[in-house]
Amino acid sequence: MKPTVRQYMTHNPHTIGREQTLEVAHRVMREHRVRHLPVLEGGKLVGLVSQRDLHLIETLRDVDPAATTVEEAMTMDVYVAAPSTPLADAVLVMAENKYGSVVVVDRAKIVGVFTTIDDLNALTQLLADKPRALTGS
């Protein structure tokens, strides 16, 4: 049985509204120790904001994190996958497009986020489960 995104994703991710400020996004990320937040409007996925996005927009002149909204920093080009997506497929798309995360959606509901950290944890586990394949023994 091939591993799927569901097995390694972060379940029940924290989200943020598009009208929230960058300051609020930073606080949510710090409190929950995450680097990616799906952005919602009316409960619907409209984008993704990463810690990197926040830092990038804050380098622009006259950007006030207490007044600038997440909408101004988010990306709308979000890679969305189902929980049943084979892990290898998701990782390939992430690598080819240099995505830092996948928003995992099941029946129009966000059920997880799969990040490069989750990917590394999966790789570590999969390699530990098959040490002989690595050494050729």
PDB file of C-alpha atoms in Angstrom:
ATOM      1  CA  MET A   1       0.000   0.000   0.000  1.00  0.00           C
ATOM      2  CA  LYS A   2       1.453   3.360  -1.060  1.00  0.00           C
ATOM      3  CA  PRO A   3       1.695   6.117   1.553  1.00  0.00           C
ATOM      4  CA  THR A   4      -0.772   8.990   1.224  1.00  0.00           C
ATOM      5  CA  VAL A   5      -0.800  12.621   2.251  1.00  0.00           C
ATOM      6  CA  ARG A   6      -3.338  11.772   4.992  1.00  0.00           C
ATOM      7  CA  GLN A   7      -0.749   9.661   6.835  1.00  0.00           C
ATOM      8  CA  TYR A   8       1.738  12.525   7.200  1.00  0.00           C
ATOM      9  CA  MET A   9      -0.218  15.788   7.048  1.00  0.00           C
ATOM     10  CA  THR A  10      -0.822  18.095   9.962  1.00  0.00           C
ATOM     11  CA  HIS A  11      -4.466  17.511  10.825  1.00  0.00           C
ATOM     12  CA  ASN A  12      -6.984  20.278  11.604  1.00  0.00           C
ATOM     13  CA  PRO A  13      -4.727  23.192  10.654  1.00  0.00           C
ATOM     14  CA  HIS A  14      -5.077  26.691  11.990  1.00  0.00           C
ATOM     15  CA  THR A  15      -6.520  29.152   9.497  1.00  0.00           C
ATOM     16  CA  ILE A  16      -6.913  32.910   9.242  1.00  0.00           C
ATOM     17  CA  GLY A  17      -9.392  35.300   7.654  1.00  0.00           C
ATOM     18  CA  ARG A  18      -8.260  37.390   4.714  1.00  0.00           C
ATOM     19  CA  GLU A  19      -9.145  40.640   6.517  1.00  0.00           C
ATOM     20  CA  GLN A  20      -6.997  39.845   9.566  1.00  0.00           C
ATOM     21  CA  THR A  21      -3.797  41.844   9.942  1.00  0.00           C
ATOM     22  CA  LEU A  22      -0.253  40.640   9.423  1.00  0.00           C
ATOM     23  CA  GLU A  23       0.249  41.209  13.142  1.00  0.00           C
ATOM     24  CA  VAL A  24      -2.526  38.710  13.923  1.00  0.00           C
ATOM     25  CA  ALA A  25      -1.082  36.216  11.423  1.00  0.00           C
ATOM     26  CA  HIS A  26       2.321  36.437  13.128  1.00  0.00           C
ATOM     27  CA  ARG A  27       0.709  35.858  16.507  1.00  0.00           C
ATOM     28  CA  VAL A  28      -1.227  32.794  15.304  1.00  0.00           C
ATOM     29  CA  MET A  29       1.919  31.339  13.731  1.00  0.00           C
ATOM     30  CA  ARG A  30       3.974  31.920  16.878  1.00  0.00           C
ATOM     31  CA  GLU A  31       1.323  30.585  19.273  1.00  0.00           C
ATOM     32  CA  HIS A  32       0.767  27.421  17.267  1.00  0.00           C
ATOM     33  CA  ARG A  33       4.314  27.017  15.955  1.00  0.00           C
ATOM     34  CA  VAL A  34       3.289  26.887  12.281  1.00  0.00           C
ATOM     35  CA  ARG A  35       4.636  28.589   9.173  1.00  0.00           C
ATOM     36  CA  HIS A  36       1.624  28.283   6.837  1.00  0.00           C
ATOM     37  CA  LEU A  37      -1.974  29.407   7.285  1.00  0.00           C
ATOM     38  CA  PRO A  38      -4.785  28.707   4.839  1.00  0.00           C
ATOM     39  CA  VAL A  39      -6.674  31.960   4.301  1.00  0.00           C
ATOM     40  CA  LEU A  40     -10.459  31.862   4.422  1.00  0.00           C
ATOM     41  CA  GLU A  41     -13.320  34.107   3.450  1.00  0.00           C
ATOM     42  CA  GLY A  42     -16.760  32.995   4.571  1.00  0.00           C
ATOM     43  CA  GLY A  43     -15.314  29.596   5.465  1.00  0.00           C
ATOM     44  CA  LYS A  44     -13.994  29.095   1.920  1.00  0.00           C
ATOM     45  CA  LEU A  45     -10.306  28.736   0.980  1.00  0.00           C
ATOM     46  CA  VAL A  46      -9.135  31.847  -0.899  1.00  0.00           C
ATOM     47  CA  GLY A  47      -5.381  31.729  -0.391  1.00  0.00           C
ATOM     48  CA  LEU A  48      -2.397  30.777   1.718  1.00  0.00           C
ATOM     49  CA  VAL A  49      -0.035  32.922   3.726  1.00  0.00           C
ATOM     50  CA  SER A  50       3.353  31.763   4.891  1.00  0.00           C
ATOM     51  CA  GLN A  51       5.801  33.189   7.362  1.00  0.00           C
ATOM     52  CA  ARG A  52       8.007  33.969   4.394  1.00  0.00           C
ATOM     53  CA  ASP A  53       5.178  35.906   2.687  1.00  0.00           C
ATOM     54  CA  LEU A  54       4.714  38.005   5.818  1.00  0.00           C
ATOM     55  CA  HIS A  55       8.403  38.828   6.074  1.00  0.00           C
ATOM     56  CA  LEU A  56       8.608  39.675   2.376  1.00  0.00           C
ATOM     57  CA  ILE A  57       5.731  42.156   2.376  1.00  0.00           C
ATOM     58  CA  GLU A  58       6.977  43.716   5.588  1.00  0.00           C
ATOM     59  CA  THR A  59      10.219  44.668   3.835  1.00  0.00           C
ATOM     60  CA  LEU A  60       8.248  47.050   1.611  1.00  0.00           C
ATOM     61  CA  ARG A  61       8.221  50.697   2.573  1.00  0.00           C
ATOM     62  CA  ASP A  62       5.261  51.986   4.590  1.00  0.00           C
ATOM     63  CA  VAL A  63       3.902  48.530   5.446  1.00  0.00           C
ATOM     64  CA  ASP A  64       2.420  48.521   8.934  1.00  0.00           C
ATOM     65  CA  PRO A  65       1.811  44.943  10.194  1.00  0.00           C
ATOM     66  CA  ALA A  66      -0.940  46.238  12.471  1.00  0.00           C
ATOM     67  CA  ALA A  67      -2.834  47.793   9.546  1.00  0.00           C
ATOM     68  CA  THR A  68      -1.924  45.617   6.529  1.00  0.00           C
ATOM     69  CA  THR A  69      -4.247  42.689   5.843  1.00  0.00           C
ATOM     70  CA  VAL A  70      -3.348  39.080   5.180  1.00  0.00           C
ATOM     71  CA  GLU A  71      -5.006  39.454   1.783  1.00  0.00           C
ATOM     72  CA  GLU A  72      -2.148  41.741   0.741  1.00  0.00           C
ATOM     73  CA  ALA A  73       0.477  39.119   1.613  1.00  0.00           C
ATOM     74  CA  MET A  74      -1.245  35.855   0.690  1.00  0.00           C
ATOM     75  CA  THR A  75      -0.816  33.841  -2.453  1.00  0.00           C
ATOM     76  CA  MET A  76      -3.924  32.754  -4.313  1.00  0.00           C
ATOM     77  CA  ASP A  77      -2.004  30.034  -6.171  1.00  0.00           C
ATOM     78  CA  VAL A  78      -2.630  27.305  -3.601  1.00  0.00           C
ATOM     79  CA  TYR A  79      -1.801  23.665  -4.243  1.00  0.00           C
ATOM     80  CA  VAL A  80      -4.805  21.688  -3.009  1.00  0.00           C
ATOM     81  CA  ALA A  81      -4.870  17.894  -2.742  1.00  0.00           C
ATOM     82  CA  ALA A  82      -7.164  15.231  -1.365  1.00  0.00           C
ATOM     83  CA  PRO A  83      -6.122  13.238   1.710  1.00  0.00           C
ATOM     84  CA  SER A  84      -5.934  10.125  -0.492  1.00  0.00           C
ATOM     85  CA  THR A  85      -3.348  11.694  -2.821  1.00  0.00           C
ATOM     86  CA  PRO A  86      -0.294   9.427  -3.017  1.00  0.00           C
ATOM     87  CA  LEU A  87       2.562  10.954  -1.055  1.00  0.00           C
ATOM     88  CA  ALA A  88       4.935  10.597  -4.022  1.00  0.00           C
ATOM     89  CA  ASP A  89       2.562  12.587  -6.263  1.00  0.00           C
ATOM     90  CA  ALA A  90       2.189  15.428  -3.772  1.00  0.00           C
ATOM     91  CA  VAL A  91       5.925  15.631  -3.130  1.00  0.00           C
ATOM     92  CA  LEU A  92       6.667  15.665  -6.862  1.00  0.00           C
ATOM     93  CA  VAL A  93       4.288  18.580  -7.459  1.00  0.00           C
ATOM     94  CA  MET A  94       5.756  20.425  -4.466  1.00  0.00           C
ATOM     95  CA  ALA A  95       9.302  19.942  -5.741  1.00  0.00           C
ATOM     96  CA  GLU A  96       8.517  20.829  -9.361  1.00  0.00           C
ATOM     97  CA  ASN A  97       6.721  24.036  -8.365  1.00  0.00           C
ATOM     98  CA  LYS A  98       8.783  24.885  -5.272  1.00  0.00           C
ATOM     99  CA  TYR A  99       5.680  24.867  -3.074  1.00  0.00           C
ATOM    100  CA  GLY A 100       6.263  24.896   0.668  1.00  0.00           C
ATOM    101  CA  SER A 101       2.913  23.323   1.461  1.00  0.00           C
ATOM    102  CA  VAL A 102      -0.217  21.587   0.272  1.00  0.00           C
ATOM    103  CA  VAL A 103      -3.659  22.416   1.627  1.00  0.00           C
ATOM    104  CA  VAL A 104      -5.491  19.134   2.094  1.00  0.00           C
ATOM    105  CA  VAL A 105      -9.211  19.344   1.335  1.00  0.00           C
ATOM    106  CA  ASP A 106     -11.884  16.687   1.718  1.00  0.00           C
ATOM    107  CA  ARG A 107     -15.417  17.429   0.503  1.00  0.00           C
ATOM    108  CA  ALA A 108     -14.732  21.186   0.363  1.00  0.00           C
ATOM    109  CA  LYS A 109     -13.443  21.205   3.975  1.00  0.00           C
ATOM    110  CA  ILE A 110      -9.826  21.896   4.922  1.00  0.00           C
ATOM    111  CA  VAL A 111      -8.691  18.830   6.861  1.00  0.00           C
ATOM    112  CA  GLY A 112      -4.935  19.302   6.855  1.00  0.00           C
ATOM    113  CA  VAL A 113      -1.791  20.957   5.647  1.00  0.00           C
ATOM    114  CA  PHE A 114       1.185  19.014   4.353  1.00  0.00           C
ATOM    115  CA  THR A 115       4.419  21.012   4.516  1.00  0.00           C
ATOM    116  CA  THR A 116       8.038  20.397   3.653  1.00  0.00           C
ATOM    117  CA  ILE A 117       8.581  19.594   7.344  1.00  0.00           C
ATOM    118  CA  ASP A 118       5.861  16.927   7.153  1.00  0.00           C
ATOM    119  CA  ASP A 119       7.592  15.688   4.013  1.00  0.00           C
ATOM    120  CA  LEU A 120      10.917  15.377   5.837  1.00  0.00           C
ATOM    121  CA  ASN A 121       9.230  13.557   8.715  1.00  0.00           C
ATOM    122  CA  ALA A 122       7.656  11.151   6.221  1.00  0.00           C
ATOM    123  CA  LEU A 123      11.005  10.613   4.497  1.00  0.00           C
ATOM    124  CA  THR A 124      12.699   9.918   7.818  1.00  0.00           C
ATOM    125  CA  GLN A 125      10.062   7.382   8.771  1.00  0.00           C
ATOM    126  CA  LEU A 126      10.020   5.696   5.384  1.00  0.00           C
ATOM    127  CA  LEU A 127      13.808   5.437   5.288  1.00  0.00           C
ATOM    128  CA  ALA A 128      13.930   4.084   8.837  1.00  0.00           C
ATOM    129  CA  ASP A 129      11.388   1.423   7.877  1.00  0.00           C
ATOM    130  CA  LYS A 130      13.553   0.219   4.968  1.00  0.00           C
ATOM    131  CA  PRO A 131      17.214   0.521   5.980  1.00  0.00           C
ATOM    132  CA  ARG A 132      18.302  -2.453   3.857  1.00  0.00           C
ATOM    133  CA  ALA A 133      17.089  -0.810   0.654  1.00  0.00           C
ATOM    134  CA  LEU A 134      19.404   2.126   1.306  1.00  0.00           C
ATOM    135  CA  THR A 135      22.562   0.079   1.818  1.00  0.00           C
ATOM    136  CA  GLY A 136      21.831  -2.419  -0.895  1.00  0.00           C
ATOM    137  CA  SER A 137      22.258  -5.281   1.608  1.00  0.00           C
TER     138      SER A 137
END
